[in-house]
Amino acid sequence: MIGLFDGLGKRAADAFAKAKWTFSALTGTEEEALAAEQGLGSQMAAGFLEEYSLVNDGEAVAHFREVASQLVKCLTDTRRKYQFGCFVCGAPQTVAFPGGYIFVSLELLAQCDGDPDIVAAIIGHEIGHIVKNHAFDRAMASQFVRMISAGAMVGGPLKHTILGAVGQWLDKGYGQDQEQEADQFAARLAHAAGYHPAGLIRFLTRLAPEVMAGPYWESHPPPNQRAQALRGAF
């Protein structure tokens, strides 16, 4: 994954300079909507990397990349080009931006204890948010999109808006129905890639209360509820 994010900010700025993606997403063809999603996600990922640095070395990172690669190979829709990165933020956390940009904190990987089934479940869950359009729909409804639609300049007000949107993205999750839909998707994708779909159940049932503290986890359904829903899926 090293180098995948090189030039991300410039690509994103170019996409926004054209100012077409907001309209294409709503009125264009499916291909134009996917291009719009990519433009939006690349800008948000660039904003994220203004705040957090990627970690490219270490056994946990290498393992994360390998599992992510296996999962992507099993996706039937190959039009999105997924990019994955690891970062340090002081807490177990994941981030999925529209278009296929997925970041997982080293603190969350540490909770996986090297279990490939759990790593696959976590990555698959974030891929599910992208495939099911949760990430894009959430971004399109945000102040972030309204600011860009109004013609804010890259590097000025827009940059501050991007950073603010990224901060909100880290603090707030999806609706509980979306979280459960992403769980179901993760189990199916993990199974298709050769991982045991019960990996997410194992992860959820052993999470300590202190790990679940904070606004990010508060938006998720209770772990026992998510685990019970998954048990009926396979």
PDB file of N, CA and C in Angstrom, residues 28-69:
ATOM      1  N   GLY A  28     -26.318  12.373 -12.977  1.00  0.00           N
ATOM      2  CA  GLY A  28     -25.562  11.748 -14.061  1.00  0.00           C
ATOM      3  C   GLY A  28     -25.815  10.259 -14.186  1.00  0.00           C
ATOM      4  N   THR A  29     -25.036   9.633 -15.047  1.00  0.00           N
ATOM      5  CA  THR A  29     -25.100   8.195 -15.227  1.00  0.00           C
ATOM      6  C   THR A  29     -24.467   7.496 -14.024  1.00  0.00           C
ATOM      7  N   GLU A  30     -24.581   6.175 -13.980  1.00  0.00           N
ATOM      8  CA  GLU A  30     -23.972   5.424 -12.883  1.00  0.00           C
ATOM      9  C   GLU A  30     -22.458   5.597 -12.889  1.00  0.00           C
ATOM     10  N   GLU A  31     -21.868   5.636 -14.086  1.00  0.00           N
ATOM     11  CA  GLU A  31     -20.421   5.832 -14.181  1.00  0.00           C
ATOM     12  C   GLU A  31     -20.027   7.214 -13.666  1.00  0.00           C
ATOM     13  N   GLU A  32     -20.829   8.233 -14.000  1.00  0.00           N
ATOM     14  CA  GLU A  32     -20.537   9.579 -13.513  1.00  0.00           C
ATOM     15  C   GLU A  32     -20.708   9.668 -12.000  1.00  0.00           C
ATOM     16  N   ALA A  33     -21.695   8.955 -11.480  1.00  0.00           N
ATOM     17  CA  ALA A  33     -21.897   8.961 -10.030  1.00  0.00           C
ATOM     18  C   ALA A  33     -20.715   8.323  -9.313  1.00  0.00           C
ATOM     19  N   LEU A  34     -20.172   7.243  -9.888  1.00  0.00           N
ATOM     20  CA  LEU A  34     -19.005   6.597  -9.280  1.00  0.00           C
ATOM     21  C   LEU A  34     -17.788   7.514  -9.341  1.00  0.00           C
ATOM     22  N   ALA A  35     -17.640   8.238 -10.452  1.00  0.00           N
ATOM     23  CA  ALA A  35     -16.537   9.193 -10.563  1.00  0.00           C
ATOM     24  C   ALA A  35     -16.704  10.317  -9.543  1.00  0.00           C
ATOM     25  N   ALA A  36     -17.951  10.730  -9.323  1.00  0.00           N
ATOM     26  CA  ALA A  36     -18.223  11.766  -8.333  1.00  0.00           C
ATOM     27  C   ALA A  36     -17.889  11.273  -6.934  1.00  0.00           C
ATOM     28  N   GLU A  37     -18.250  10.032  -6.653  1.00  0.00           N
ATOM     29  CA  GLU A  37     -17.933   9.441  -5.361  1.00  0.00           C
ATOM     30  C   GLU A  37     -16.425   9.396  -5.137  1.00  0.00           C
ATOM     31  N   GLN A  38     -15.684   9.032  -6.178  1.00  0.00           N
ATOM     32  CA  GLN A  38     -14.232   8.979  -6.087  1.00  0.00           C
ATOM     33  C   GLN A  38     -13.656  10.365  -5.801  1.00  0.00           C
ATOM     34  N   GLY A  39     -14.193  11.390  -6.488  1.00  0.00           N
ATOM     35  CA  GLY A  39     -13.705  12.749  -6.271  1.00  0.00           C
ATOM     36  C   GLY A  39     -13.950  13.218  -4.853  1.00  0.00           C
ATOM     37  N   LEU A  40     -15.133  12.934  -4.341  1.00  0.00           N
ATOM     38  CA  LEU A  40     -15.457  13.320  -2.975  1.00  0.00           C
ATOM     39  C   LEU A  40     -14.565  12.592  -1.969  1.00  0.00           C
ATOM     40  N   GLY A  41     -14.447  11.275  -2.143  1.00  0.00           N
ATOM     41  CA  GLY A  41     -13.644  10.490  -1.211  1.00  0.00           C
ATOM     42  C   GLY A  41     -12.183  10.869  -1.216  1.00  0.00           C
ATOM     43  N   SER A  42     -11.644  11.180  -2.392  1.00  0.00           N
ATOM     44  CA  SER A  42     -10.232  11.547  -2.458  1.00  0.00           C
ATOM     45  C   SER A  42      -9.962  12.844  -1.712  1.00  0.00           C
ATOM     46  N   GLN A  43     -10.914  13.782  -1.771  1.00  0.00           N
ATOM     47  CA  GLN A  43     -10.723  15.033  -1.048  1.00  0.00           C
ATOM     48  C   GLN A  43     -10.815  14.809   0.461  1.00  0.00           C
ATOM     49  N   MET A  44     -11.755  13.973   0.869  1.00  0.00           N
ATOM     50  CA  MET A  44     -11.889  13.697   2.299  1.00  0.00           C
ATOM     51  C   MET A  44     -10.672  12.931   2.824  1.00  0.00           C
ATOM     52  N   ALA A  45     -10.168  11.989   2.021  1.00  0.00           N
ATOM     53  CA  ALA A  45      -8.972  11.258   2.426  1.00  0.00           C
ATOM     54  C   ALA A  45      -7.775  12.198   2.533  1.00  0.00           C
ATOM     55  N   ALA A  46      -7.681  13.156   1.616  1.00  0.00           N
ATOM     56  CA  ALA A  46      -6.596  14.131   1.684  1.00  0.00           C
ATOM     57  C   ALA A  46      -6.691  14.951   2.961  1.00  0.00           C
ATOM     58  N   GLY A  47      -7.924  15.329   3.331  1.00  0.00           N
ATOM     59  CA  GLY A  47      -8.112  16.059   4.575  1.00  0.00           C
ATOM     60  C   GLY A  47      -7.739  15.224   5.788  1.00  0.00           C
ATOM     61  N   PHE A  48      -8.070  13.949   5.740  1.00  0.00           N
ATOM     62  CA  PHE A  48      -7.715  13.035   6.824  1.00  0.00           C
ATOM     63  C   PHE A  48      -6.195  12.973   6.998  1.00  0.00           C
ATOM     64  N   LEU A  49      -5.488  12.918   5.866  1.00  0.00           N
ATOM     65  CA  LEU A  49      -4.030  12.817   5.929  1.00  0.00           C
ATOM     66  C   LEU A  49      -3.359  14.130   6.308  1.00  0.00           C
ATOM     67  N   GLU A  50      -4.139  15.214   6.372  1.00  0.00           N
ATOM     68  CA  GLU A  50      -3.618  16.456   6.943  1.00  0.00           C
ATOM     69  C   GLU A  50      -3.470  16.312   8.463  1.00  0.00           C
ATOM     70  N   GLU A  51      -4.286  15.435   9.030  1.00  0.00           N
ATOM     71  CA  GLU A  51      -4.321  15.272  10.479  1.00  0.00           C
ATOM     72  C   GLU A  51      -3.587  14.037  10.969  1.00  0.00           C
ATOM     73  N   TYR A  52      -3.555  12.998  10.156  1.00  0.00           N
ATOM     74  CA  TYR A  52      -2.972  11.731  10.587  1.00  0.00           C
ATOM     75  C   TYR A  52      -1.962  11.246   9.557  1.00  0.00           C
ATOM     76  N   SER A  53      -0.882  10.676  10.046  1.00  0.00           N
ATOM     77  CA  SER A  53       0.144  10.115   9.171  1.00  0.00           C
ATOM     78  C   SER A  53      -0.045   8.608   9.052  1.00  0.00           C
ATOM     79  N   LEU A  54       0.244   8.091   7.872  1.00  0.00           N
ATOM     80  CA  LEU A  54       0.144   6.655   7.655  1.00  0.00           C
ATOM     81  C   LEU A  54       1.347   5.941   8.266  1.00  0.00           C
ATOM     82  N   VAL A  55       1.100   4.749   8.773  1.00  0.00           N
ATOM     83  CA  VAL A  55       2.152   3.867   9.280  1.00  0.00           C
ATOM     84  C   VAL A  55       2.312   2.754   8.258  1.00  0.00           C
ATOM     85  N   ASN A  56       3.499   2.615   7.695  1.00  0.00           N
ATOM     86  CA  ASN A  56       3.701   1.671   6.595  1.00  0.00           C
ATOM     87  C   ASN A  56       4.515   0.441   6.974  1.00  0.00           C
ATOM     88  N   ASP A  57       5.064   0.411   8.173  1.00  0.00           N
ATOM     89  CA  ASP A  57       5.942  -0.692   8.562  1.00  0.00           C
ATOM     90  C   ASP A  57       5.345  -1.475   9.723  1.00  0.00           C
ATOM     91  N   GLY A  58       5.825  -2.695   9.877  1.00  0.00           N
ATOM     92  CA  GLY A  58       5.412  -3.517  11.003  1.00  0.00           C
ATOM     93  C   GLY A  58       4.615  -4.735  10.571  1.00  0.00           C
ATOM     94  N   GLU A  59       4.652  -5.766  11.406  1.00  0.00           N
ATOM     95  CA  GLU A  59       3.975  -7.029  11.084  1.00  0.00           C
ATOM     96  C   GLU A  59       2.469  -6.854  11.006  1.00  0.00           C
ATOM     97  N   ALA A  60       1.897  -6.075  11.921  1.00  0.00           N
ATOM     98  CA  ALA A  60       0.448  -5.883  11.922  1.00  0.00           C
ATOM     99  C   ALA A  60      -0.014  -5.177  10.655  1.00  0.00           C
ATOM    100  N   VAL A  61       0.764  -4.208  10.195  1.00  0.00           N
ATOM    101  CA  VAL A  61       0.409  -3.475   8.973  1.00  0.00           C
ATOM    102  C   VAL A  61       0.491  -4.394   7.759  1.00  0.00           C
ATOM    103  N   ALA A  62       1.539  -5.208   7.693  1.00  0.00           N
ATOM    104  CA  ALA A  62       1.693  -6.134   6.575  1.00  0.00           C
ATOM    105  C   ALA A  62       0.543  -7.138   6.541  1.00  0.00           C
ATOM    106  N   HIS A  63       0.163  -7.613   7.710  1.00  0.00           N
ATOM    107  CA  HIS A  63      -0.948  -8.556   7.795  1.00  0.00           C
ATOM    108  C   HIS A  63      -2.257  -7.892   7.352  1.00  0.00           C
ATOM    109  N   PHE A  64      -2.476  -6.683   7.793  1.00  0.00           N
ATOM    110  CA  PHE A  64      -3.651  -5.903   7.410  1.00  0.00           C
ATOM    111  C   PHE A  64      -3.733  -5.754   5.886  1.00  0.00           C
ATOM    112  N   ARG A  65      -2.627  -5.429   5.268  1.00  0.00           N
ATOM    113  CA  ARG A  65      -2.610  -5.250   3.816  1.00  0.00           C
ATOM    114  C   ARG A  65      -2.936  -6.547   3.082  1.00  0.00           C
ATOM    115  N   GLU A  66      -2.383  -7.645   3.575  1.00  0.00           N
ATOM    116  CA  GLU A  66      -2.614  -8.938   2.929  1.00  0.00           C
ATOM    117  C   GLU A  66      -4.088  -9.324   2.999  1.00  0.00           C
ATOM    118  N   VAL A  67      -4.693  -9.171   4.164  1.00  0.00           N
ATOM    119  CA  VAL A  67      -6.100  -9.507   4.315  1.00  0.00           C
ATOM    120  C   VAL A  67      -6.964  -8.595   3.443  1.00  0.00           C
ATOM    121  N   ALA A  68      -6.663  -7.311   3.434  1.00  0.00           N
ATOM    122  CA  ALA A  68      -7.423  -6.378   2.606  1.00  0.00           C
ATOM    123  C   ALA A  68      -7.358  -6.763   1.139  1.00  0.00           C
ATOM    124  N   SER A  69      -6.178  -7.165   0.691  1.00  0.00           N
ATOM    125  CA  SER A  69      -5.996  -7.564  -0.705  1.00  0.00           C
ATOM    126  C   SER A  69      -6.860  -8.777  -1.042  1.00  0.00           C
TER     127      SER A  69
END
